[in-house]
Amino acid sequence: RPTLRVAVNADSLVTWFIDAMADFGRHESALLDVAVDDQDHTADWLLRGHVLAAVTSLAAPVQGCRSRRLGMLRYVATASPAFVRRWFAQGLTAEALARAPSLLFNRKDRLQAQWVRRVLRPTGGARREIDLPTHWLPSTQAFIDAVLADVGWGMNPLPLAQPHLAAGRLVELVPEQPLDVPLYWQCARLPVPMLDRLTASVTRVAARALA
C-alpha cells in the first residue's frame, strides 16, 4: 500500500490532525508516516525533501509547494490554582516569572517567551526578556498533566486546556490574553491524487477545529 510522509507539529497532532487522518482513511487506502517537529520547523522537512506535506507556521510557500492557510491554534498560559497561589500571590510580575518554574516542549519552543514579552510590555515600551526557570517536557499530554500536577506553568492548546479551565482545575495566568499561532498546510506541487485527497481532509477538519 502506498505511504505518504508528512510533518506535523505535536499540538496539532493531538488536537485535530488525528481527525484529519481518520477522515482521509475513510475513503483512501494509503498509509501516513507522520514526522513530528515544532511548527516553526516542519517546513524544513519539505525543504530537505523528507516529506510531501507539512503543517507549519510558515506562510510563504516552500519552493515547489503550495501553501494554504488552515487557521489559528489558540494557546493559553495556564497553571493550577495552587501553583498560582504559591508563585504569583502578588500578581504576574517579571520578578515572579523569573522564579516560578515553567514548562517548555523542547529547545525550539518559543511560545512561552513570546507570550511573556507580550503581557509584560508596557504601552509603547520595550519588550522585556526574562530568563525563565524551565522544565523540558517533550509531550503534549504530559505537558498539560504537569501543569495540573503543579510542576510548572505552560502554554497549552486551548482545546486541551478548556475542560480543565471550565472545571477550575486550571486557571489562566492572565485572562483574555491568548496567543494565536497561524497554521498552514504546505504540500508538494505533484500530480498525486491521494495527496490532493489528504489535502482536502486536512483543510476540511482544520476549518472545524481551528480559530
Short mmCIF file of C-alpha atoms in Angstrom, two decimals:
data_model
loop_
_atom_site.label_atom_id
_atom_site.label_comp_id
_atom_site.label_asym_id
_atom_site.label_seq_id
_atom_site.Cartn_x
_atom_site.Cartn_y
_atom_site.Cartn_z
CA ARG A 1 0.00 0.00 0.00
CA PRO A 2 1.29 3.48 -0.80
CA THR A 3 2.53 5.66 2.07
CA LEU A 4 2.56 9.45 2.33
CA ARG A 5 5.12 11.03 4.65
CA VAL A 6 4.07 14.31 6.28
CA ALA A 7 5.41 16.56 9.05
CA VAL A 8 3.08 17.86 11.77
CA ASN A 9 3.62 19.81 14.99
CA ALA A 10 2.86 17.82 18.14
CA ASP A 11 0.00 20.05 19.35
CA SER A 12 -1.83 19.79 16.03
CA LEU A 13 -1.35 16.03 16.06
CA VAL A 14 -3.01 15.76 19.46
CA THR A 15 -5.78 18.33 19.00
CA TRP A 16 -7.05 17.88 15.41
CA PHE A 17 -4.76 16.12 12.94
CA ILE A 18 -5.81 12.62 14.05
CA ASP A 19 -9.35 13.56 12.95
CA ALA A 20 -7.92 14.55 9.56
CA MET A 21 -6.18 11.18 9.31
CA ALA A 22 -9.48 9.44 10.12
CA ASP A 23 -11.33 11.49 7.50
CA PHE A 24 -8.67 10.61 4.93
CA GLY A 25 -8.72 6.93 5.85
CA ARG A 26 -12.47 6.56 5.33
CA HIS A 27 -12.04 6.82 1.58
CA GLU A 28 -8.34 6.14 0.97
CA SER A 29 -6.19 3.02 1.40
CA ALA A 30 -2.89 4.93 1.54
CA LEU A 31 -1.00 4.98 4.83
CA LEU A 32 0.52 8.02 6.56
CA ASP A 33 4.02 8.26 8.01
CA VAL A 34 3.90 11.26 10.37
CA ALA A 35 7.06 13.06 11.48
CA VAL A 36 6.71 15.40 14.47
CA ASP A 37 8.54 18.71 14.85
CA ASP A 38 7.92 22.26 16.04
CA GLN A 39 5.52 24.22 13.81
CA ASP A 40 8.30 26.71 13.06
CA HIS A 41 10.49 23.89 11.74
CA THR A 42 8.21 21.40 9.97
CA ALA A 43 8.74 23.32 6.71
CA ASP A 44 12.42 22.33 6.90
CA TRP A 45 11.32 18.75 6.28
CA LEU A 46 9.78 19.91 3.00
CA LEU A 47 12.88 21.86 2.06
CA ARG A 48 15.01 18.76 2.58
CA GLY A 49 12.61 16.62 0.58
CA HIS A 50 11.88 14.30 3.51
CA VAL A 51 8.08 14.78 3.37
CA LEU A 52 5.44 15.63 0.77
CA ALA A 53 3.39 17.91 3.02
CA ALA A 54 3.56 19.68 6.37
CA VAL A 55 1.51 21.59 8.91
CA THR A 56 3.65 24.67 9.51
CA SER A 57 3.58 28.23 10.79
CA LEU A 58 5.38 29.33 7.61
CA ALA A 59 3.01 31.15 5.25
CA ALA A 60 5.36 31.69 2.29
CA PRO A 61 5.34 28.63 0.02
CA VAL A 62 8.41 26.44 0.16
CA GLN A 63 9.94 26.04 -3.30
CA GLY A 64 7.88 23.58 -5.29
CA CYS A 65 4.98 23.66 -2.82
CA ARG A 66 1.52 25.15 -2.41
CA SER A 67 0.59 26.91 0.84
CA ARG A 68 -2.94 27.01 2.28
CA ARG A 69 -3.96 28.82 5.43
CA LEU A 70 -5.63 26.44 7.89
CA GLY A 71 -6.49 28.75 10.78
CA MET A 72 -5.16 29.64 14.21
CA LEU A 73 -4.31 27.24 17.02
CA ARG A 74 -5.03 29.16 20.23
CA TYR A 75 -2.78 28.77 23.26
CA VAL A 76 -3.43 29.92 26.82
CA ALA A 77 -0.93 30.40 29.65
CA THR A 78 -2.22 28.13 32.40
CA ALA A 79 -1.37 26.87 35.85
CA SER A 80 -3.14 25.13 38.69
CA PRO A 81 -4.82 27.34 41.32
CA ALA A 82 -2.35 26.03 43.92
CA PHE A 83 0.60 26.94 41.71
CA VAL A 84 -0.73 30.46 41.23
CA ARG A 85 -1.19 30.90 44.98
CA ARG A 86 2.38 29.77 45.61
CA TRP A 87 4.25 31.63 42.87
CA PHE A 88 2.01 34.53 41.79
CA ALA A 89 0.37 35.60 45.03
CA GLN A 90 1.44 39.20 44.35
CA GLY A 91 0.45 39.06 40.68
CA LEU A 92 2.17 38.20 37.44
CA THR A 93 5.37 40.24 37.60
CA ALA A 94 8.74 39.89 35.92
CA GLU A 95 10.24 39.00 39.30
CA ALA A 96 7.69 36.25 39.91
CA LEU A 97 8.16 34.82 36.42
CA ALA A 98 11.92 34.71 36.96
CA ARG A 99 11.33 32.44 39.98
CA ALA A 100 8.34 30.30 39.01
CA PRO A 101 9.07 27.01 37.17
CA SER A 102 7.77 26.97 33.61
CA LEU A 103 7.42 24.20 31.03
CA LEU A 104 8.86 24.06 27.53
CA PHE A 105 8.32 21.36 24.93
CA ASN A 106 11.89 21.49 23.56
CA ARG A 107 14.69 23.92 22.68
CA LYS A 108 12.76 25.12 19.62
CA ASP A 109 9.69 26.12 21.64
CA ARG A 110 9.30 29.92 21.71
CA LEU A 111 5.64 30.20 22.72
CA GLN A 112 6.31 31.00 26.38
CA ALA A 113 8.86 33.69 25.56
CA GLN A 114 6.52 35.29 23.01
CA TRP A 115 3.65 35.37 25.49
CA VAL A 116 5.79 36.81 28.31
CA ARG A 117 7.08 39.61 26.07
CA ARG A 118 3.52 40.45 25.08
CA VAL A 119 1.97 40.58 28.56
CA LEU A 120 4.86 42.42 30.21
CA ARG A 121 5.43 45.02 27.53
CA PRO A 122 4.13 48.42 28.68
CA THR A 123 2.25 50.52 26.15
CA GLY A 124 4.83 51.95 23.79
CA GLY A 125 7.64 50.43 25.83
CA ALA A 126 10.39 47.97 25.11
CA ARG A 127 9.85 44.25 25.31
CA ARG A 128 11.27 42.51 28.36
CA GLU A 129 13.41 39.38 28.18
CA ILE A 130 13.24 37.12 31.21
CA ASP A 131 15.31 34.02 31.88
CA LEU A 132 12.51 31.61 32.77
CA PRO A 133 13.29 28.60 35.00
CA THR A 134 12.34 25.69 32.79
CA HIS A 135 11.36 22.04 32.91
CA TRP A 136 11.79 20.42 29.47
CA LEU A 137 8.91 18.08 28.68
CA PRO A 138 8.54 16.92 25.02
CA SER A 139 5.00 15.53 25.20
CA THR A 140 1.79 17.47 24.65
CA GLN A 141 -0.25 15.30 27.02
CA ALA A 142 2.48 15.18 29.67
CA PHE A 143 2.74 18.96 29.34
CA ILE A 144 -0.83 19.54 30.47
CA ASP A 145 -0.57 16.75 33.05
CA ALA A 146 2.45 18.51 34.56
CA VAL A 147 0.55 21.81 34.74
CA LEU A 148 -2.30 20.02 36.52
CA ALA A 149 0.22 18.47 38.93
CA ASP A 150 1.66 21.88 39.97
CA VAL A 151 5.01 21.17 38.28
CA GLY A 152 5.03 24.48 36.39
CA TRP A 153 3.04 26.87 34.24
CA GLY A 154 2.84 26.46 30.49
CA MET A 155 1.28 27.41 27.19
CA ASN A 156 -1.35 24.80 26.42
CA PRO A 157 -3.56 24.46 23.34
CA LEU A 158 -6.99 25.76 24.28
CA PRO A 159 -8.80 22.60 23.05
CA LEU A 160 -6.87 20.58 25.65
CA ALA A 161 -6.99 23.17 28.42
CA GLN A 162 -10.65 24.20 28.06
CA PRO A 163 -12.24 21.31 30.03
CA HIS A 164 -9.78 21.88 32.91
CA LEU A 165 -10.38 25.63 32.87
CA ALA A 166 -14.14 25.08 32.95
CA ALA A 167 -13.81 22.69 35.89
CA GLY A 168 -11.49 25.03 37.83
CA ARG A 169 -8.54 22.63 37.74
CA LEU A 170 -6.57 25.20 35.75
CA VAL A 171 -6.66 28.98 35.55
CA GLU A 172 -5.28 31.43 33.02
CA LEU A 173 -2.34 33.44 34.35
CA VAL A 174 -3.75 36.50 32.59
CA PRO A 175 -7.40 36.18 31.47
CA GLU A 176 -8.18 37.08 27.88
CA GLN A 177 -4.52 37.01 26.84
CA PRO A 178 -4.26 34.03 24.47
CA LEU A 179 -1.52 33.50 21.93
CA ASP A 180 -2.79 32.56 18.46
CA VAL A 181 -0.43 30.63 16.20
CA PRO A 182 -1.32 30.67 12.48
CA LEU A 183 -1.01 27.31 10.76
CA TYR A 184 -0.62 26.50 7.08
CA TRP A 185 -0.70 23.33 5.03
CA GLN A 186 2.13 23.17 2.55
CA CYS A 187 2.28 20.31 0.08
CA ALA A 188 4.39 19.45 -2.94
CA ARG A 189 3.13 20.51 -6.37
CA LEU A 190 2.93 16.97 -7.67
CA PRO A 191 0.21 15.20 -9.68
CA VAL A 192 -0.55 12.77 -6.86
CA PRO A 193 -4.32 12.28 -6.41
CA MET A 194 -4.02 10.77 -2.93
CA LEU A 195 -2.04 13.85 -1.80
CA ASP A 196 -4.89 16.01 -3.11
CA ARG A 197 -7.35 13.88 -1.14
CA LEU A 198 -5.24 14.23 2.00
CA THR A 199 -5.17 17.99 1.48
CA ALA A 200 -8.96 18.00 1.25
CA SER A 201 -9.27 16.08 4.53
CA VAL A 202 -6.77 18.32 6.33
CA THR A 203 -8.40 21.56 5.23
CA ARG A 204 -11.91 20.25 5.98
CA VAL A 205 -11.06 19.18 9.54
CA ALA A 206 -8.94 22.27 10.24
CA ALA A 207 -11.86 24.51 9.23
CA ARG A 208 -13.88 22.98 12.06
CA ALA A 209 -11.12 22.72 14.67
CA LEU A 210 -9.10 25.93 14.34
CA ALA A 211 -10.00 29.54 15.04
#
